[in-house]
PDB file of C-alpha atoms in Angstrom:
ATOM      1  CA  MET V  27     100.201  86.757  91.513  1.00 41.00           C
ATOM      2  CA  GLU V  28      98.496  88.767  94.276  1.00 56.00           C
ATOM      3  CA  PHE V  29      98.787  92.549  94.290  1.00 61.00           C
ATOM      4  CA  ASN V  30     101.207  93.604  97.048  1.00 76.00           C
ATOM      5  CA  LEU V  31      99.431  95.918  99.475  1.00 88.00           C
ATOM      6  CA  SER V  32     101.031  98.517 101.697  1.00 91.00           C
ATOM      7  CA  VAL V  33      99.441  98.272 105.155  1.00 94.00           C
ATOM      8  CA  LEU V  34     100.112 100.739 107.970  1.00 95.00           C
ATOM      9  CA  LEU V  35      99.052 100.706 111.624  1.00 96.00           C
ATOM     10  CA  ILE V  36      99.363 103.882 113.704  1.00 95.00           C
ATOM     11  CA  SER V  37      99.241 103.022 117.406  1.00 95.00           C
ATOM     12  CA  ASN V  38     101.381 103.380 120.527  1.00 93.00           C
ATOM     13  CA  GLN V  39      99.727 100.470 122.344  1.00 94.00           C
ATOM     14  CA  PRO V  40     102.060  97.425 122.222  1.00 94.00           C
ATOM     15  CA  ALA V  41      99.319  94.882 122.987  1.00 94.00           C
ATOM     16  CA  LEU V  42      97.103  96.199 120.188  1.00 94.00           C
ATOM     17  CA  VAL V  43     100.049  96.300 117.764  1.00 95.00           C
ATOM     18  CA  ASP V  44     100.943  92.690 118.581  1.00 95.00           C
ATOM     19  CA  GLN V  45      97.344  91.516 118.159  1.00 93.00           C
ATOM     20  CA  ILE V  46      96.883  93.178 114.783  1.00 94.00           C
ATOM     21  CA  ARG V  47     100.341  92.100 113.599  1.00 94.00           C
ATOM     22  CA  ALA V  48      99.416  88.483 114.422  1.00 94.00           C
ATOM     23  CA  VAL V  49      96.221  88.762 112.367  1.00 94.00           C
ATOM     24  CA  MET V  50      98.100  90.211 109.400  1.00 94.00           C
ATOM     25  CA  ALA V  51     100.810  87.570 109.649  1.00 94.00           C
ATOM     26  CA  GLU V  52      98.182  84.814 109.573  1.00 94.00           C
ATOM     27  CA  LEU V  53      96.796  86.414 106.407  1.00 93.00           C
ATOM     28  CA  GLY V  54     100.287  86.562 104.869  1.00 92.00           C
ATOM     29  CA  GLN V  55     100.293  90.374 104.847  1.00 93.00           C
ATOM     30  CA  ASP V  56     103.231  92.591 105.854  1.00 92.00           C
ATOM     31  CA  MET V  57     102.529  95.671 107.953  1.00 94.00           C
ATOM     32  CA  ASP V  58     104.377  98.850 108.897  1.00 94.00           C
ATOM     33  CA  VAL V  59     103.824 100.397 112.333  1.00 95.00           C
ATOM     34  CA  LEU V  60     104.174 104.017 113.434  1.00 94.00           C
ATOM     35  CA  HIS V  61     103.646 105.090 117.019  1.00 93.00           C
ATOM     36  CA  SER V  62     102.045 108.515 116.497  1.00 90.00           C
ATOM     37  CA  MET V  63     100.138 110.647 114.011  1.00 89.00           C
ATOM     38  CA  ASP V  64     103.106 113.029 113.947  1.00 86.00           C
ATOM     39  CA  ALA V  65     105.360 110.166 112.875  1.00 87.00           C
ATOM     40  CA  PHE V  66     103.127 109.653 109.848  1.00 88.00           C
ATOM     41  CA  GLU V  67     103.587 113.297 108.856  1.00 80.00           C
ATOM     42  CA  ASP V  68     107.350 113.062 109.309  1.00 75.00           C
ATOM     43  CA  GLU V  69     108.239 109.517 108.246  1.00 73.00           C
ATOM     44  CA  PHE V  70     105.723 107.721 106.042  1.00 77.00           C
ATOM     45  CA  SER V  71     106.565 108.458 102.424  1.00 75.00           C
ATOM     46  CA  THR V  72     105.255 105.368 100.608  1.00 79.00           C
ATOM     47  CA  HIS V  73     101.832 104.733  99.174  1.00 82.00           C
ATOM     48  CA  VAL V  74      99.250 103.311 101.580  1.00 89.00           C
ATOM     49  CA  HIS V  75      96.516 100.861 100.560  1.00 91.00           C
ATOM     50  CA  LEU V  76      95.205 100.137 104.058  1.00 95.00           C
ATOM     51  CA  CYS V  77      95.674 102.300 107.146  1.00 96.00           C
ATOM     52  CA  LEU V  78      94.537 101.330 110.633  1.00 96.00           C
ATOM     53  CA  LEU V  79      94.392 104.314 112.985  1.00 96.00           C
ATOM     54  CA  ASP V  80      94.229 103.945 116.751  1.00 95.00           C
ATOM     55  CA  ALA V  81      91.809 106.651 117.908  1.00 94.00           C
ATOM     56  CA  THR V  82      91.420 105.408 121.481  1.00 92.00           C
ATOM     57  CA  GLU V  83      93.669 108.159 122.877  1.00 86.00           C
ATOM     58  CA  SER V  84      94.390 111.145 120.573  1.00 82.00           C
ATOM     59  CA  SER V  85      91.116 110.642 118.733  1.00 86.00           C
ATOM     60  CA  GLU V  86      90.826 114.123 117.210  1.00 90.00           C
ATOM     61  CA  ALA V  87      94.233 113.783 115.534  1.00 90.00           C
ATOM     62  CA  ALA V  88      93.267 110.316 114.274  1.00 93.00           C
ATOM     63  CA  PHE V  89      89.932 111.495 112.871  1.00 94.00           C
ATOM     64  CA  GLU V  90      91.573 114.514 111.222  1.00 93.00           C
ATOM     65  CA  LEU V  91      94.204 112.296 109.601  1.00 93.00           C
ATOM     66  CA  THR V  92      91.518 109.811 108.508  1.00 95.00           C
ATOM     67  CA  ALA V  93      89.624 112.607 106.756  1.00 94.00           C
ATOM     68  CA  ARG V  94      92.782 113.822 104.991  1.00 92.00           C
ATOM     69  CA  LEU V  95      93.719 110.317 103.891  1.00 93.00           C
ATOM     70  CA  ARG V  96      90.229 109.742 102.528  1.00 93.00           C
ATOM     71  CA  GLN V  97      90.558 112.884 100.390  1.00 89.00           C
ATOM     72  CA  VAL V  98      93.857 111.879  98.791  1.00 90.00           C
ATOM     73  CA  HIS V  99      93.543 108.070  98.890  1.00 89.00           C
ATOM     74  CA  PRO V 100      89.947 107.458  97.737  1.00 86.00           C
ATOM     75  CA  LEU V 101      90.629 103.777  97.031  1.00 86.00           C
ATOM     76  CA  ALA V 102      92.431 103.020 100.293  1.00 90.00           C
ATOM     77  CA  GLY V 103      90.973 101.053 103.169  1.00 94.00           C
ATOM     78  CA  LEU V 104      90.676 103.027 106.405  1.00 96.00           C
ATOM     79  CA  VAL V 105      89.998 101.364 109.755  1.00 96.00           C
ATOM     80  CA  CYS V 106      89.417 103.418 112.912  1.00 96.00           C
ATOM     81  CA  ILE V 107      89.960 101.789 116.302  1.00 95.00           C
ATOM     82  CA  THR V 108      88.002 103.646 118.976  1.00 94.00           C
ATOM     83  CA  ASN V 109      85.847 103.195 122.072  1.00 90.00           C
ATOM     84  CA  PRO V 110      82.995 100.877 121.007  1.00 87.00           C
ATOM     85  CA  HIS V 111      80.715 102.303 123.713  1.00 89.00           C
ATOM     86  CA  CYS V 112      81.134 105.971 122.732  1.00 90.00           C
ATOM     87  CA  MET V 113      78.611 106.655 119.985  1.00 93.00           C
ATOM     88  CA  PRO V 114      79.822 110.246 119.211  1.00 93.00           C
ATOM     89  CA  LYS V 115      83.349 108.965 118.502  1.00 93.00           C
ATOM     90  CA  ARG V 116      82.078 106.100 116.374  1.00 94.00           C
ATOM     91  CA  VAL V 117      79.921 108.508 114.384  1.00 95.00           C
ATOM     92  CA  GLN V 118      82.852 110.904 113.938  1.00 94.00           C
ATOM     93  CA  ALA V 119      85.017 108.031 112.679  1.00 95.00           C
ATOM     94  CA  TRP V 120      82.403 107.146 110.048  1.00 95.00           C
ATOM     95  CA  LYS V 121      82.041 110.813 109.063  1.00 95.00           C
ATOM     96  CA  SER V 122      85.828 111.049 108.681  1.00 95.00           C
ATOM     97  CA  GLY V 123      85.699 108.371 105.993  1.00 94.00           C
ATOM     98  CA  ALA V 124      86.463 105.120 107.814  1.00 95.00           C
ATOM     99  CA  ASP V 125      85.494 101.858 106.121  1.00 94.00           C
ATOM    100  CA  LEU V 126      85.407 100.000 109.432  1.00 93.00           C
ATOM    101  CA  VAL V 127      85.102 101.202 113.026  1.00 94.00           C
ATOM    102  CA  ILE V 128      86.114  98.678 115.686  1.00 92.00           C
ATOM    103  CA  GLY V 129      86.955  98.534 119.379  1.00 92.00           C
ATOM    104  CA  PRO V 130      90.490  97.865 120.690  1.00 90.00           C
ATOM    105  CA  ASN V 131      89.479  94.570 122.336  1.00 89.00           C
ATOM    106  CA  PHE V 132      88.400  92.668 119.248  1.00 86.00           C
ATOM    107  CA  ASP V 133      87.908  88.939 118.774  1.00 89.00           C
ATOM    108  CA  THR V 134      90.645  87.514 116.525  1.00 90.00           C
ATOM    109  CA  GLU V 135      88.329  84.790 115.224  1.00 91.00           C
ATOM    110  CA  GLU V 136      85.960  87.451 113.904  1.00 89.00           C
ATOM    111  CA  TRP V 137      88.746  89.735 112.723  1.00 91.00           C
ATOM    112  CA  LEU V 138      90.468  87.204 110.501  1.00 93.00           C
ATOM    113  CA  PRO V 139      87.657  86.788 107.925  1.00 94.00           C
ATOM    114  CA  MET V 140      86.766  90.481 108.169  1.00 92.00           C
ATOM    115  CA  MET V 141      90.304  91.593 107.331  1.00 93.00           C
ATOM    116  CA  ALA V 142      90.707  88.863 104.700  1.00 93.00           C
ATOM    117  CA  ASN V 143      87.626  90.207 102.904  1.00 94.00           C
ATOM    118  CA  LEU V 144      88.850  93.799 103.143  1.00 93.00           C
ATOM    119  CA  LEU V 145      92.329  92.950 101.853  1.00 93.00           C
ATOM    120  CA  GLN V 146      90.882  90.992  98.937  1.00 92.00           C
ATOM    121  CA  ARG V 147      88.578  93.875  98.016  1.00 91.00           C
ATOM    122  CA  LEU V 148      91.482  96.317  98.116  1.00 90.00           C
ATOM    123  CA  ARG V 149      93.595  94.083  95.867  1.00 88.00           C
ATOM    124  CA  MET V 150      90.793  93.803  93.325  1.00 86.00           C
ATOM    125  CA  THR V 151      90.115  97.546  93.442  1.00 80.00           C
ATOM    126  CA  GLN V 152      93.759  98.462  92.942  1.00 72.00           C
ATOM    127  CA  GLN V 153      94.097  96.072  90.005  1.00 68.00           C
ATOM    128  CA  THR V 154      90.862  96.844  88.177  1.00 65.00           C
ATOM    129  CA  PHE V 155      89.945 100.468  88.923  1.00 55.00           C
ATOM    130  CA  VAL V 156      89.812 102.660  85.817  1.00 53.00           C
ATOM    131  CA  PRO V 157      88.750 106.268  86.435  1.00 52.00           C
ATOM    132  CA  SER V 158      85.745 107.448  84.474  1.00 44.00           C
ATOM    133  CA  ALA V 159      86.020 110.241  81.949  1.00 41.00           C
ATOM    134  CA  LYS V 160      84.021 112.449  84.297  1.00 38.00           C
ATOM    135  CA  THR V 161      86.377 111.762  87.210  1.00 41.00           C
ATOM    136  CA  SER V 162      89.485 112.210  85.057  1.00 44.00           C
ATOM    137  CA  SER V 163      88.261 115.548  83.729  1.00 46.00           C
ATOM    138  CA  ARG V 164      88.199 117.142  87.159  1.00 53.00           C
ATOM    139  CA  THR V 165      90.782 115.310  89.250  1.00 76.00           C
ATOM    140  CA  LEU V 166      94.545 115.072  89.221  1.00 90.00           C
ATOM    141  CA  GLU V 167      95.862 111.593  89.976  1.00 91.00           C
ATOM    142  CA  LEU V 168      99.281 110.724  91.346  1.00 91.00           C
ATOM    143  CA  HIS V 169     100.191 107.217  90.185  1.00 89.00           C
ATOM    144  CA  SER V 170     102.487 105.501  92.688  1.00 84.00           C
ATOM    145  CA  GLN V 171     103.658 102.603  90.537  1.00 83.00           C
ATOM    146  CA  GLN V 172     104.317 104.626  87.380  1.00 86.00           C
ATOM    147  CA  ARG V 173     105.591 107.695  89.281  1.00 91.00           C
ATOM    148  CA  SER V 174     103.454 109.941  87.086  1.00 93.00           C
ATOM    149  CA  LEU V 175     100.814 112.640  87.395  1.00 94.00           C
ATOM    150  CA  SER V 176      97.722 112.685  85.192  1.00 92.00           C
ATOM    151  CA  GLY V 177      95.009 115.273  84.689  1.00 91.00           C
ATOM    152  CA  PRO V 178      92.472 116.459  82.132  1.00 90.00           C
ATOM    153  CA  ASP V 179      95.154 117.654  79.692  1.00 89.00           C
ATOM    154  CA  ALA V 180      98.004 115.144  79.930  1.00 91.00           C
ATOM    155  CA  GLU V 181      99.949 112.574  81.914  1.00 92.00           C
ATOM    156  CA  VAL V 182     103.530 113.491  82.779  1.00 94.00           C
ATOM    157  CA  PRO V 183     106.382 111.468  84.313  1.00 94.00           C
ATOM    158  CA  LEU V 184     107.791 112.598  87.651  1.00 94.00           C
ATOM    159  CA  THR V 185     111.214 112.325  89.163  1.00 93.00           C
ATOM    160  CA  SER V 186     111.401 110.587  92.543  1.00 90.00           C
ATOM    161  CA  THR V 187     111.841 114.008  94.185  1.00 90.00           C
ATOM    162  CA  GLU V 188     108.799 115.458  92.411  1.00 92.00           C
ATOM    163  CA  TYR V 189     106.696 112.448  93.354  1.00 92.00           C
ATOM    164  CA  LEU V 190     107.731 112.693  97.004  1.00 90.00           C
ATOM    165  CA  LEU V 191     106.991 116.429  97.118  1.00 92.00           C
ATOM    166  CA  LEU V 192     103.544 116.053  95.552  1.00 93.00           C
ATOM    167  CA  GLN V 193     102.607 113.112  97.742  1.00 92.00           C
ATOM    168  CA  SER V 194     103.665 114.958 100.893  1.00 91.00           C
ATOM    169  CA  LEU V 195     101.945 118.203  99.904  1.00 92.00           C
ATOM    170  CA  ALA V 196      98.722 116.363  99.082  1.00 91.00           C
ATOM    171  CA  ARG V 197      98.688 114.673 102.511  1.00 91.00           C
ATOM    172  CA  ALA V 198      99.836 117.663 104.574  1.00 89.00           C
ATOM    173  CA  LYS V 199      97.571 119.773 106.743  1.00 87.00           C
ATOM    174  CA  GLU V 200      96.105 122.532 104.557  1.00 88.00           C
ATOM    175  CA  ARG V 201      98.263 120.974 101.779  1.00 91.00           C
ATOM    176  CA  THR V 202     101.133 123.145 103.037  1.00 91.00           C
ATOM    177  CA  LEU V 203     104.766 122.328 103.823  1.00 91.00           C
ATOM    178  CA  ALA V 204     107.155 124.673 105.559  1.00 90.00           C
ATOM    179  CA  LEU V 205     110.587 125.143 104.008  1.00 89.00           C
ATOM    180  CA  TRP V 206     112.260 123.176 106.808  1.00 88.00           C
ATOM    181  CA  GLN V 207     109.843 120.298 106.172  1.00 88.00           C
ATOM    182  CA  ILE V 208     110.727 120.283 102.476  1.00 88.00           C
ATOM    183  CA  TYR V 209     114.448 120.243 103.233  1.00 89.00           C
ATOM    184  CA  GLU V 210     113.940 117.437 105.759  1.00 87.00           C
ATOM    185  CA  LEU V 211     111.785 115.511 103.296  1.00 85.00           C
ATOM    186  CA  LEU V 212     114.508 115.683 100.646  1.00 86.00           C
ATOM    187  CA  GLY V 213     117.288 114.874 103.109  1.00 87.00           C
ATOM    188  CA  LYS V 214     118.938 118.217 102.417  1.00 86.00           C
ATOM    189  CA  THR V 215     119.885 121.402 104.248  1.00 85.00           C
ATOM    190  CA  GLU V 216     120.035 125.001 103.106  1.00 83.00           C
ATOM    191  CA  GLN V 217     123.776 124.485 102.696  1.00 84.00           C
ATOM    192  CA  THR V 218     123.541 121.350 100.518  1.00 86.00           C
ATOM    193  CA  LEU V 219     120.542 122.582  98.499  1.00 84.00           C
ATOM    194  CA  LYS V 220     120.609 126.329  98.001  1.00 86.00           C
ATOM    195  CA  LYS V 221     117.309 128.221  97.865  1.00 84.00           C
ATOM    196  CA  PRO V 222     117.608 129.016  94.097  1.00 87.00           C
ATOM    197  CA  ALA V 223     118.141 125.313  93.325  1.00 89.00           C
ATOM    198  CA  LEU V 224     115.114 124.356  95.417  1.00 87.00           C
ATOM    199  CA  GLU V 225     113.006 127.008  93.724  1.00 89.00           C
ATOM    200  CA  ALA V 226     114.110 125.663  90.335  1.00 91.00           C
ATOM    201  CA  GLN V 227     112.877 122.174  91.333  1.00 90.00           C
ATOM    202  CA  LEU V 228     109.547 123.602  92.446  1.00 91.00           C
ATOM    203  CA  TYR V 229     109.286 125.628  89.223  1.00 91.00           C
ATOM    204  CA  ARG V 230     109.638 122.424  87.177  1.00 93.00           C
ATOM    205  CA  LEU V 231     107.024 120.733  89.353  1.00 93.00           C
ATOM    206  CA  ARG V 232     104.671 123.695  88.910  1.00 92.00           C
ATOM    207  CA  LYS V 233     105.114 123.432  85.139  1.00 93.00           C
ATOM    208  CA  LYS V 234     104.203 119.721  85.187  1.00 93.00           C
ATOM    209  CA  LEU V 235     101.090 120.516  87.207  1.00 94.00           C
ATOM    210  CA  ARG V 236     100.174 123.132  84.606  1.00 92.00           C
ATOM    211  CA  ASP V 237     100.830 120.694  81.750  1.00 92.00           C
ATOM    212  CA  CYS V 238      98.366 118.254  83.336  1.00 92.00           C
ATOM    213  CA  GLY V 239      95.663 120.900  83.401  1.00 90.00           C
ATOM    214  CA  ALA V 240      95.919 122.147  86.994  1.00 89.00           C
ATOM    215  CA  GLY V 241      96.211 125.814  85.997  1.00 86.00           C
ATOM    216  CA  ASN V 242      98.805 128.421  86.829  1.00 86.00           C
ATOM    217  CA  GLN V 243      98.185 128.637  90.586  1.00 88.00           C
ATOM    218  CA  ALA V 244      98.390 124.952  91.531  1.00 91.00           C
ATOM    219  CA  LEU V 245     101.517 125.399  93.648  1.00 92.00           C
ATOM    220  CA  LYS V 246     102.032 128.693  95.444  1.00 91.00           C
ATOM    221  CA  ALA V 247     104.690 130.099  97.715  1.00 89.00           C
ATOM    222  CA  VAL V 248     103.407 131.058 101.169  1.00 87.00           C
ATOM    223  CA  ARG V 249     105.301 134.095 102.408  1.00 81.00           C
ATOM    224  CA  LEU V 250     107.608 133.392 105.365  1.00 74.00           C
ATOM    225  CA  LYS V 251     106.405 129.798 105.505  1.00 83.00           C
ATOM    226  CA  GLY V 252     106.811 127.463 102.548  1.00 89.00           C
ATOM    227  CA  TYR V 253     104.652 126.144  99.701  1.00 92.00           C
ATOM    228  CA  GLN V 254     100.988 125.229  99.337  1.00 93.00           C
ATOM    229  CA  LEU V 255      99.329 122.849  96.895  1.00 93.00           C
ATOM    230  CA  CYS V 256      96.125 124.546  95.742  1.00 91.00           C
ATOM    231  CA  VAL V 257      94.507 121.643  93.876  1.00 90.00           C
ATOM    232  CA  SER V 258      93.145 118.274  94.954  1.00 88.00           C
ATOM    233  CA  ILE V 259      95.163 115.183  94.079  1.00 90.00           C
ATOM    234  CA  TRP V 260      94.145 111.548  94.349  1.00 90.00           C
ATOM    235  CA  ILE V 261      96.992 109.153  95.136  1.00 88.00           C
ATOM    236  CA  ARG V 262      96.786 105.692  93.561  1.00 81.00           C
TER     237      ARG V 262
END
């Protein structure tokens, strides 16, 4: 049975979305679509194995998000779509961590085998990757399927809320979420989830981070703002 990949396209260009969706459909691969980088920050809460980012318009936001995704999803495939005739943008896309850099007007005949090869490589990587002892000793890993967090000292199970919080903090700009973002993420308000109850949840999450070997300052409160994750996490 083939490993089920989560594929995401971020683009607000209907023609490009339709073209890429047709390629994925021919390869038998489902795909989610978001229409802005901000929508990713606000809406996308599942694991991503392949992300295609349209950098033809708001390129700086796309390159910044590509770099952040590369940090937390080291095994994911990242494809940047940008102006094929602008060398500085192509170079920036590569520097941000893209696996492929393509133009928006691609040839479907060429794209089909290219994407088939990339999808197959991602399936094999996800199924066979085993972190080395050296990698495990210095990196925390958030396991999407098991809903667990592992580090140099231990592996601990996470509740769905804890998993969602860690995933979102790891992906966020400066690894920081404002209080309103946390409430929105959990589908709560300050009336339905009082501040002491929220702080108790974050205390338990901080303890699990410490149990894994992340130290005592892995999750810190940011005065008048929210909470910041102070360690690197890989999401698998």
